[in-house]
mmCIF file with all atom_site columns, C-alpha atoms in Angstrom:
data_model
loop_
_atom_site.group_PDB
_atom_site.id
_atom_site.type_symbol
_atom_site.label_atom_id
_atom_site.label_alt_id
_atom_site.label_comp_id
_atom_site.label_asym_id
_atom_site.label_entity_id
_atom_site.label_seq_id
_atom_site.pdbx_PDB_ins_code
_atom_site.Cartn_x
_atom_site.Cartn_y
_atom_site.Cartn_z
_atom_site.occupancy
_atom_site.B_iso_or_equiv
_atom_site.pdbx_formal_charge
_atom_site.auth_seq_id
_atom_site.auth_comp_id
_atom_site.auth_asym_id
_atom_site.auth_atom_id
_atom_site.pdbx_PDB_model_num
ATOM 1   C CA . ALA A 1 1   ? 88.569  -6.589  17.700  1.00 0.00 ? 1   ALA A CA 1
ATOM 2   C CA . ASN A 1 2   ? 89.163  -10.178 16.729  1.00 0.00 ? 2   ASN A CA 1
ATOM 3   C CA . TRP A 1 3   ? 91.464  -10.750 13.786  1.00 0.00 ? 3   TRP A CA 1
ATOM 4   C CA . SER A 1 4   ? 91.851  -13.990 11.881  1.00 0.00 ? 4   SER A CA 1
ATOM 5   C CA . LYS A 1 5   ? 95.289  -15.462 11.303  1.00 0.00 ? 5   LYS A CA 1
ATOM 6   C CA . GLY A 1 6   ? 97.126  -13.759 8.434   1.00 0.00 ? 6   GLY A CA 1
ATOM 7   C CA . ALA A 1 7   ? 97.625  -15.594 5.153   1.00 0.00 ? 7   ALA A CA 1
ATOM 8   C CA . ALA A 1 8   ? 99.860  -14.850 2.192   1.00 0.00 ? 8   ALA A CA 1
ATOM 9   C CA . LEU A 1 9   ? 98.133  -13.670 -0.967  1.00 0.00 ? 9   LEU A CA 1
ATOM 10  C CA . ASN A 1 10  ? 98.223  -16.088 -3.889  1.00 0.00 ? 10  ASN A CA 1
ATOM 11  C CA . ASP A 1 11  ? 101.066 -16.431 -6.395  1.00 0.00 ? 11  ASP A CA 1
ATOM 12  C CA . GLY A 1 12  ? 99.463  -13.929 -8.769  1.00 0.00 ? 12  GLY A CA 1
ATOM 13  C CA . VAL A 1 13  ? 100.478 -11.173 -6.357  1.00 0.00 ? 13  VAL A CA 1
ATOM 14  C CA . ASN A 1 14  ? 103.397 -12.608 -4.388  1.00 0.00 ? 14  ASN A CA 1
ATOM 15  C CA . LEU A 1 15  ? 106.347 -13.633 -6.524  1.00 0.00 ? 15  LEU A CA 1
ATOM 16  C CA . VAL A 1 16  ? 109.551 -15.262 -5.345  1.00 0.00 ? 16  VAL A CA 1
ATOM 17  C CA . GLY A 1 17  ? 112.434 -12.771 -5.419  1.00 0.00 ? 17  GLY A CA 1
ATOM 18  C CA . THR A 1 18  ? 110.335 -9.596  -5.331  1.00 0.00 ? 18  THR A CA 1
ATOM 19  C CA . ASN A 1 19  ? 109.370 -7.214  -2.539  1.00 0.00 ? 19  ASN A CA 1
ATOM 20  C CA . ASN A 1 20  ? 105.754 -6.081  -2.452  1.00 0.00 ? 20  ASN A CA 1
ATOM 21  C CA . VAL A 1 21  ? 105.172 -3.049  -0.234  1.00 0.00 ? 21  VAL A CA 1
ATOM 22  C CA . HIS A 1 22  ? 102.890 -0.026  0.269   1.00 0.00 ? 22  HIS A CA 1
ATOM 23  C CA . SER A 1 23  ? 99.529  -1.705  -0.351  1.00 0.00 ? 23  SER A CA 1
ATOM 24  C CA . ALA A 1 24  ? 96.187  0.087   -0.640  1.00 0.00 ? 24  ALA A CA 1
ATOM 25  C CA . LEU A 1 25  ? 92.655  -1.219  -1.240  1.00 0.00 ? 25  LEU A CA 1
ATOM 26  C CA . SER A 1 26  ? 89.866  0.421   -3.230  1.00 0.00 ? 26  SER A CA 1
ATOM 27  C CA . ALA A 1 27  ? 86.783  1.488   -1.260  1.00 0.00 ? 27  ALA A CA 1
ATOM 28  C CA . ASP A 1 28  ? 84.919  -1.697  -2.256  1.00 0.00 ? 28  ASP A CA 1
ATOM 29  C CA . GLY A 1 29  ? 87.895  -3.892  -1.248  1.00 0.00 ? 29  GLY A CA 1
ATOM 30  C CA . LYS A 1 30  ? 88.081  -5.527  -4.687  1.00 0.00 ? 30  LYS A CA 1
ATOM 31  C CA . THR A 1 31  ? 91.136  -3.740  -6.117  1.00 0.00 ? 31  THR A CA 1
ATOM 32  C CA . LEU A 1 32  ? 94.585  -3.952  -4.572  1.00 0.00 ? 32  LEU A CA 1
ATOM 33  C CA . TYR A 1 33  ? 97.319  -1.458  -5.448  1.00 0.00 ? 33  TYR A CA 1
ATOM 34  C CA . PHE A 1 34  ? 100.885 -2.004  -4.300  1.00 0.00 ? 34  PHE A CA 1
ATOM 35  C CA . SER A 1 35  ? 104.509 -1.194  -5.035  1.00 0.00 ? 35  SER A CA 1
ATOM 36  C CA . ARG A 1 36  ? 106.805 -3.918  -6.300  1.00 0.00 ? 36  ARG A CA 1
ATOM 37  C CA . CYS A 1 37  ? 110.434 -2.972  -5.650  1.00 0.00 ? 37  CYS A CA 1
ATOM 38  C CA . ARG A 1 38  ? 113.768 -4.309  -6.796  1.00 0.00 ? 38  ARG A CA 1
ATOM 39  C CA . LEU A 1 39  ? 117.347 -3.389  -5.974  1.00 0.00 ? 39  LEU A CA 1
ATOM 40  C CA . GLU A 1 40  ? 119.368 -1.948  -8.867  1.00 0.00 ? 40  GLU A CA 1
ATOM 41  C CA . ALA A 1 41  ? 122.955 -0.795  -8.256  1.00 0.00 ? 41  ALA A CA 1
ATOM 42  C CA . ASN A 1 42  ? 122.241 -0.385  -4.504  1.00 0.00 ? 42  ASN A CA 1
ATOM 43  C CA . LYS A 1 43  ? 119.171 1.750   -5.289  1.00 0.00 ? 43  LYS A CA 1
ATOM 44  C CA . SER A 1 44  ? 115.557 0.699   -4.714  1.00 0.00 ? 44  SER A CA 1
ATOM 45  C CA . MET A 1 45  ? 113.448 1.002   -7.878  1.00 0.00 ? 45  MET A CA 1
ATOM 46  C CA . CYS A 1 46  ? 109.683 0.594   -7.525  1.00 0.00 ? 46  CYS A CA 1
ATOM 47  C CA . ASP A 1 47  ? 106.683 0.308   -9.853  1.00 0.00 ? 47  ASP A CA 1
ATOM 48  C CA . ILE A 1 48  ? 102.989 0.333   -8.962  1.00 0.00 ? 48  ILE A CA 1
ATOM 49  C CA . TYR A 1 49  ? 100.882 -2.754  -9.671  1.00 0.00 ? 49  TYR A CA 1
ATOM 50  C CA . ILE A 1 50  ? 97.188  -3.611  -9.566  1.00 0.00 ? 50  ILE A CA 1
ATOM 51  C CA . SER A 1 51  ? 95.322  -6.840  -8.786  1.00 0.00 ? 51  SER A CA 1
ATOM 52  C CA . THR A 1 52  ? 91.570  -7.433  -8.624  1.00 0.00 ? 52  THR A CA 1
ATOM 53  C CA . MET A 1 53  ? 89.519  -9.881  -6.589  1.00 0.00 ? 53  MET A CA 1
ATOM 54  C CA . LYS A 1 54  ? 87.756  -12.434 -8.805  1.00 0.00 ? 54  LYS A CA 1
ATOM 55  C CA . ASP A 1 55  ? 85.940  -15.483 -7.478  1.00 0.00 ? 55  ASP A CA 1
ATOM 56  C CA . GLY A 1 56  ? 87.570  -15.067 -4.065  1.00 0.00 ? 56  GLY A CA 1
ATOM 57  C CA . LYS A 1 57  ? 91.100  -14.928 -5.490  1.00 0.00 ? 57  LYS A CA 1
ATOM 58  C CA . TRP A 1 58  ? 93.415  -12.077 -6.447  1.00 0.00 ? 58  TRP A CA 1
ATOM 59  C CA . SER A 1 59  ? 94.168  -11.878 -10.176 1.00 0.00 ? 59  SER A CA 1
ATOM 60  C CA . PRO A 1 60  ? 97.772  -11.942 -11.384 1.00 0.00 ? 60  PRO A CA 1
ATOM 61  C CA . ALA A 1 61  ? 99.220  -8.494  -10.725 1.00 0.00 ? 61  ALA A CA 1
ATOM 62  C CA . SER A 1 62  ? 99.651  -6.117  -13.669 1.00 0.00 ? 62  SER A CA 1
ATOM 63  C CA . LYS A 1 63  ? 101.870 -3.072  -13.852 1.00 0.00 ? 63  LYS A CA 1
ATOM 64  C CA . ILE A 1 64  ? 99.686  0.046   -13.991 1.00 0.00 ? 64  ILE A CA 1
ATOM 65  C CA . GLU A 1 65  ? 99.643  1.699   -17.422 1.00 0.00 ? 65  GLU A CA 1
ATOM 66  C CA . GLY A 1 66  ? 99.602  5.404   -18.283 1.00 0.00 ? 66  GLY A CA 1
ATOM 67  C CA . GLY A 1 67  ? 103.090 6.723   -17.559 1.00 0.00 ? 67  GLY A CA 1
ATOM 68  C CA . ILE A 1 68  ? 103.027 6.088   -13.820 1.00 0.00 ? 68  ILE A CA 1
ATOM 69  C CA . ASN A 1 69  ? 105.885 3.570   -14.073 1.00 0.00 ? 69  ASN A CA 1
ATOM 70  C CA . GLY A 1 70  ? 109.169 3.920   -15.943 1.00 0.00 ? 70  GLY A CA 1
ATOM 71  C CA . ASP A 1 71  ? 112.642 2.462   -16.325 1.00 0.00 ? 71  ASP A CA 1
ATOM 72  C CA . ASN A 1 72  ? 114.489 5.569   -15.094 1.00 0.00 ? 72  ASN A CA 1
ATOM 73  C CA . PHE A 1 73  ? 112.445 6.521   -12.048 1.00 0.00 ? 73  PHE A CA 1
ATOM 74  C CA . SER A 1 74  ? 110.649 5.029   -9.090  1.00 0.00 ? 74  SER A CA 1
ATOM 75  C CA . SER A 1 75  ? 106.915 5.215   -8.304  1.00 0.00 ? 75  SER A CA 1
ATOM 76  C CA . LYS A 1 76  ? 105.671 3.949   -4.954  1.00 0.00 ? 76  LYS A CA 1
ATOM 77  C CA . GLN A 1 77  ? 103.259 4.296   -2.035  1.00 0.00 ? 77  GLN A CA 1
ATOM 78  C CA . PRO A 1 78  ? 99.881  4.213   -3.839  1.00 0.00 ? 78  PRO A CA 1
ATOM 79  C CA . ALA A 1 79  ? 96.872  5.585   -1.976  1.00 0.00 ? 79  ALA A CA 1
ATOM 80  C CA . VAL A 1 80  ? 93.301  5.441   -3.242  1.00 0.00 ? 80  VAL A CA 1
ATOM 81  C CA . GLY A 1 81  ? 91.423  8.734   -3.554  1.00 0.00 ? 81  GLY A CA 1
ATOM 82  C CA . GLN A 1 82  ? 89.173  10.754  -5.835  1.00 0.00 ? 82  GLN A CA 1
ATOM 83  C CA . ILE A 1 83  ? 89.568  13.463  -8.424  1.00 0.00 ? 83  ILE A CA 1
ATOM 84  C CA . ASN A 1 84  ? 86.303  15.141  -9.440  1.00 0.00 ? 84  ASN A CA 1
ATOM 85  C CA . GLY A 1 85  ? 84.290  12.136  -8.245  1.00 0.00 ? 85  GLY A CA 1
ATOM 86  C CA . ARG A 1 86  ? 86.390  9.554   -10.114 1.00 0.00 ? 86  ARG A CA 1
ATOM 87  C CA . GLU A 1 87  ? 88.645  6.932   -8.527  1.00 0.00 ? 87  GLU A CA 1
ATOM 88  C CA . ALA A 1 88  ? 92.291  7.943   -8.602  1.00 0.00 ? 88  ALA A CA 1
ATOM 89  C CA . ILE A 1 89  ? 95.524  6.899   -7.016  1.00 0.00 ? 89  ILE A CA 1
ATOM 90  C CA . PHE A 1 90  ? 97.967  9.236   -5.316  1.00 0.00 ? 90  PHE A CA 1
ATOM 91  C CA . PHE A 1 91  ? 101.594 8.133   -5.209  1.00 0.00 ? 91  PHE A CA 1
ATOM 92  C CA . ALA A 1 92  ? 105.163 9.332   -4.702  1.00 0.00 ? 92  ALA A CA 1
ATOM 93  C CA . SER A 1 93  ? 107.587 9.426   -7.634  1.00 0.00 ? 93  SER A CA 1
ATOM 94  C CA . ASN A 1 94  ? 110.922 10.920  -8.594  1.00 0.00 ? 94  ASN A CA 1
ATOM 95  C CA . MET A 1 95  ? 109.992 11.072  -12.289 1.00 0.00 ? 95  MET A CA 1
ATOM 96  C CA . ILE A 1 96  ? 111.425 13.840  -14.484 1.00 0.00 ? 96  ILE A CA 1
ATOM 97  C CA . GLY A 1 97  ? 109.610 17.166  -14.155 1.00 0.00 ? 97  GLY A CA 1
ATOM 98  C CA . GLY A 1 98  ? 109.079 17.182  -10.399 1.00 0.00 ? 98  GLY A CA 1
ATOM 99  C CA . THR A 1 99  ? 110.116 19.908  -7.978  1.00 0.00 ? 99  THR A CA 1
ATOM 100 C CA . GLY A 1 100 ? 112.901 17.837  -6.374  1.00 0.00 ? 100 GLY A CA 1
ATOM 101 C CA . GLY A 1 101 ? 113.364 14.426  -4.812  1.00 0.00 ? 101 GLY A CA 1
ATOM 102 C CA . PHE A 1 102 ? 110.097 12.507  -4.555  1.00 0.00 ? 102 PHE A CA 1
ATOM 103 C CA . ASP A 1 103 ? 106.868 14.411  -5.300  1.00 0.00 ? 103 ASP A CA 1
ATOM 104 C CA . ILE A 1 104 ? 103.212 13.492  -4.833  1.00 0.00 ? 104 ILE A CA 1
ATOM 105 C CA . TYR A 1 105 ? 101.292 12.777  -8.060  1.00 0.00 ? 105 TYR A CA 1
ATOM 106 C CA . TYR A 1 106 ? 97.822  11.527  -8.923  1.00 0.00 ? 106 TYR A CA 1
ATOM 107 C CA . ALA A 1 107 ? 96.373  9.599   -11.865 1.00 0.00 ? 107 ALA A CA 1
ATOM 108 C CA . VAL A 1 108 ? 92.688  8.943   -12.571 1.00 0.00 ? 108 VAL A CA 1
ATOM 109 C CA . LYS A 1 109 ? 91.544  5.360   -13.164 1.00 0.00 ? 109 LYS A CA 1
ATOM 110 C CA . GLN A 1 110 ? 90.234  4.775   -16.672 1.00 0.00 ? 110 GLN A CA 1
ATOM 111 C CA . ASP A 1 111 ? 89.750  1.025   -17.141 1.00 0.00 ? 111 ASP A CA 1
ATOM 112 C CA . GLY A 1 112 ? 91.399  -1.997  -15.546 1.00 0.00 ? 112 GLY A CA 1
ATOM 113 C CA . ALA A 1 113 ? 95.123  -1.226  -15.237 1.00 0.00 ? 113 ALA A CA 1
ATOM 114 C CA . LYS A 1 114 ? 94.852  1.907   -17.419 1.00 0.00 ? 114 LYS A CA 1
ATOM 115 C CA . PHE A 1 115 ? 95.184  5.302   -15.753 1.00 0.00 ? 115 PHE A CA 1
ATOM 116 C CA . SER A 1 116 ? 95.436  8.871   -17.001 1.00 0.00 ? 116 SER A CA 1
ATOM 117 C CA . THR A 1 117 ? 98.815  10.541  -17.398 1.00 0.00 ? 117 THR A CA 1
ATOM 118 C CA . PRO A 1 118 ? 100.184 11.343  -13.922 1.00 0.00 ? 118 PRO A CA 1
ATOM 119 C CA . VAL A 1 119 ? 99.710  14.893  -12.658 1.00 0.00 ? 119 VAL A CA 1
ATOM 120 C CA . ASN A 1 120 ? 102.005 16.528  -10.101 1.00 0.00 ? 120 ASN A CA 1
ATOM 121 C CA . VAL A 1 121 ? 99.785  17.904  -7.302  1.00 0.00 ? 121 VAL A CA 1
ATOM 122 C CA . GLY A 1 122 ? 101.775 21.139  -7.485  1.00 0.00 ? 122 GLY A CA 1
ATOM 123 C CA . PRO A 1 123 ? 104.030 23.462  -5.525  1.00 0.00 ? 123 PRO A CA 1
ATOM 124 C CA . SER A 1 124 ? 101.646 24.026  -2.625  1.00 0.00 ? 124 SER A CA 1
ATOM 125 C CA . VAL A 1 125 ? 102.310 20.384  -1.615  1.00 0.00 ? 125 VAL A CA 1
ATOM 126 C CA . ASN A 1 126 ? 105.582 19.429  -3.326  1.00 0.00 ? 126 ASN A CA 1
ATOM 127 C CA . THR A 1 127 ? 108.877 21.004  -2.321  1.00 0.00 ? 127 THR A CA 1
ATOM 128 C CA . PHE A 1 128 ? 112.568 20.887  -3.260  1.00 0.00 ? 128 PHE A CA 1
ATOM 129 C CA . ALA A 1 129 ? 112.948 17.945  -0.837  1.00 0.00 ? 129 ALA A CA 1
ATOM 130 C CA . ASP A 1 130 ? 111.119 14.611  -0.553  1.00 0.00 ? 130 ASP A CA 1
ATOM 131 C CA . ASP A 1 131 ? 107.317 14.620  -0.270  1.00 0.00 ? 131 ASP A CA 1
ATOM 132 C CA . GLN A 1 132 ? 105.968 11.102  0.185   1.00 0.00 ? 132 GLN A CA 1
ATOM 133 C CA . THR A 1 133 ? 103.540 8.616   1.790   1.00 0.00 ? 133 THR A CA 1
ATOM 134 C CA . PRO A 1 134 ? 100.251 10.091  0.543   1.00 0.00 ? 134 PRO A CA 1
ATOM 135 C CA . PHE A 1 135 ? 96.945  9.157   2.137   1.00 0.00 ? 135 PHE A CA 1
ATOM 136 C CA . TYR A 1 136 ? 93.561  10.515  1.016   1.00 0.00 ? 136 TYR A CA 1
ATOM 137 C CA . LYS A 1 137 ? 90.293  10.844  2.902   1.00 0.00 ? 137 LYS A CA 1
ATOM 138 C CA . ALA A 1 138 ? 87.266  13.108  2.403   1.00 0.00 ? 138 ALA A CA 1
ATOM 139 C CA . ASP A 1 139 ? 88.882  15.744  0.145   1.00 0.00 ? 139 ASP A CA 1
ATOM 140 C CA . VAL A 1 140 ? 92.011  15.965  2.300   1.00 0.00 ? 140 VAL A CA 1
ATOM 141 C CA . LEU A 1 141 ? 95.459  14.790  1.228   1.00 0.00 ? 141 LEU A CA 1
ATOM 142 C CA . TYR A 1 142 ? 97.753  13.689  4.057   1.00 0.00 ? 142 TYR A CA 1
ATOM 143 C CA . PHE A 1 143 ? 101.456 13.384  3.271   1.00 0.00 ? 143 PHE A CA 1
ATOM 144 C CA . SER A 1 144 ? 104.954 13.426  4.754   1.00 0.00 ? 144 SER A CA 1
ATOM 145 C CA . SER A 1 145 ? 107.419 16.148  3.799   1.00 0.00 ? 145 SER A CA 1
ATOM 146 C CA . GLU A 1 146 ? 111.019 17.082  4.492   1.00 0.00 ? 146 GLU A CA 1
ATOM 147 C CA . GLY A 1 147 ? 110.649 20.412  2.667   1.00 0.00 ? 147 GLY A CA 1
ATOM 148 C CA . HIS A 1 148 ? 107.831 22.181  4.519   1.00 0.00 ? 148 HIS A CA 1
ATOM 149 C CA . PRO A 1 149 ? 108.636 23.802  7.901   1.00 0.00 ? 149 PRO A CA 1
ATOM 150 C CA . SER A 1 150 ? 108.758 20.952  10.394  1.00 0.00 ? 150 SER A CA 1
ATOM 151 C CA . PHE A 1 151 ? 109.712 19.834  13.881  1.00 0.00 ? 151 PHE A CA 1
ATOM 152 C CA . GLY A 1 152 ? 112.511 17.799  12.271  1.00 0.00 ? 152 GLY A CA 1
ATOM 153 C CA . GLY A 1 153 ? 112.900 15.305  9.428   1.00 0.00 ? 153 GLY A CA 1
ATOM 154 C CA . PHE A 1 154 ? 109.637 14.206  7.835   1.00 0.00 ? 154 PHE A CA 1
ATOM 155 C CA . ASP A 1 155 ? 106.469 15.616  9.382   1.00 0.00 ? 155 ASP A CA 1
ATOM 156 C CA . ILE A 1 156 ? 102.830 14.834  8.512   1.00 0.00 ? 156 ILE A CA 1
ATOM 157 C CA . PHE A 1 157 ? 100.920 17.575  6.677   1.00 0.00 ? 157 PHE A CA 1
ATOM 158 C CA . THR A 1 158 ? 97.445  18.024  5.229   1.00 0.00 ? 158 THR A CA 1
ATOM 159 C CA . ALA A 1 159 ? 96.243  19.821  2.112   1.00 0.00 ? 159 ALA A CA 1
ATOM 160 C CA . ASP A 1 160 ? 92.621  20.592  1.230   1.00 0.00 ? 160 ASP A CA 1
ATOM 161 C CA . GLN A 1 161 ? 91.297  19.522  -2.168  1.00 0.00 ? 161 GLN A CA 1
ATOM 162 C CA . SER A 1 162 ? 89.142  21.612  -4.462  1.00 0.00 ? 162 SER A CA 1
ATOM 163 C CA . GLY A 1 163 ? 88.860  19.776  -7.783  1.00 0.00 ? 163 GLY A CA 1
ATOM 164 C CA . VAL A 1 164 ? 92.475  19.429  -8.904  1.00 0.00 ? 164 VAL A CA 1
ATOM 165 C CA . THR A 1 165 ? 93.818  22.237  -6.709  1.00 0.00 ? 165 THR A CA 1
ATOM 166 C CA . TRP A 1 166 ? 95.455  21.777  -3.311  1.00 0.00 ? 166 TRP A CA 1
ATOM 167 C CA . SER A 1 167 ? 95.592  24.511  -0.668  1.00 0.00 ? 167 SER A CA 1
ATOM 168 C CA . ASN A 1 168 ? 95.829  25.267  3.056   1.00 0.00 ? 168 ASN A CA 1
ATOM 169 C CA . VAL A 1 169 ? 98.863  23.038  3.615   1.00 0.00 ? 169 VAL A CA 1
ATOM 170 C CA . ALA A 1 170 ? 99.200  22.586  7.367   1.00 0.00 ? 170 ALA A CA 1
ATOM 171 C CA . ASN A 1 171 ? 101.505 20.713  9.717   1.00 0.00 ? 171 ASN A CA 1
ATOM 172 C CA . LEU A 1 172 ? 99.493  18.375  11.981  1.00 0.00 ? 172 LEU A CA 1
ATOM 173 C CA . GLY A 1 173 ? 101.375 19.764  14.970  1.00 0.00 ? 173 GLY A CA 1
ATOM 174 C CA . LYS A 1 174 ? 103.456 18.487  17.829  1.00 0.00 ? 174 LYS A CA 1
ATOM 175 C CA . ASP A 1 175 ? 100.808 16.033  19.039  1.00 0.00 ? 175 ASP A CA 1
ATOM 176 C CA . ILE A 1 176 ? 101.527 14.021  15.853  1.00 0.00 ? 176 ILE A CA 1
ATOM 177 C CA . ASN A 1 177 ? 104.975 15.233  14.751  1.00 0.00 ? 177 ASN A CA 1
ATOM 178 C CA . SER A 1 178 ? 108.305 15.156  16.564  1.00 0.00 ? 178 SER A CA 1
ATOM 179 C CA . SER A 1 179 ? 112.000 15.821  15.955  1.00 0.00 ? 179 SER A CA 1
ATOM 180 C CA . VAL A 1 180 ? 112.314 12.495  14.084  1.00 0.00 ? 180 VAL A CA 1
ATOM 181 C CA . ASP A 1 181 ? 110.561 11.186  10.944  1.00 0.00 ? 181 ASP A CA 1
ATOM 182 C CA . GLU A 1 182 ? 106.800 10.702  10.807  1.00 0.00 ? 182 GLU A CA 1
ATOM 183 C CA . MET A 1 183 ? 105.526 8.875   7.724   1.00 0.00 ? 183 MET A CA 1
ATOM 184 C CA . TYR A 1 184 ? 102.680 6.615   6.533   1.00 0.00 ? 184 TYR A CA 1
ATOM 185 C CA . TYR A 1 185 ? 99.903  8.442   8.386   1.00 0.00 ? 185 TYR A CA 1
ATOM 186 C CA . THR A 1 186 ? 96.396  6.981   7.979   1.00 0.00 ? 186 THR A CA 1
ATOM 187 C CA . ILE A 1 187 ? 93.068  7.410   9.679   1.00 0.00 ? 187 ILE A CA 1
ATOM 188 C CA . ASP A 1 188 ? 90.062  5.101   9.813   1.00 0.00 ? 188 ASP A CA 1
#
């Protein structure tokens, strides 16, 4: 494959003094989701932002609305997916009410930067430890976990979707996972 030379996104997305990470594009390539992180008291705090392509340029980024972001917790690693046929984002957060550490949540897109109240995907996926780096494809949620039985550290797992229920959590096995951390799994 031939790739063109990379270019920085415009100032509406990239700001001096901030770190933009964990980007994800909508299926049509016109909506960009990403985490914007800052260091507070030696702790990384992240919020999820959205930018849309208009006239060949990315709009100024807006913080997603709907309870996904907050002053006392971190939300990061957005991944585009679907809930009951509607566009949604999956993300990791350590917001109050989780099962421990970072959990995987989803929120359904309503309009622009507005999303539904975040929903924890539940105890079949989330554990007492960190569950992070979600990726969604064809009714399957891929994620990294320290709490499910693993080969060591974070391993990659899958969970099958049925509406808003997640089941059949499975480790992807030793061909993918090892005794060290595996995270940020994606497939084409």
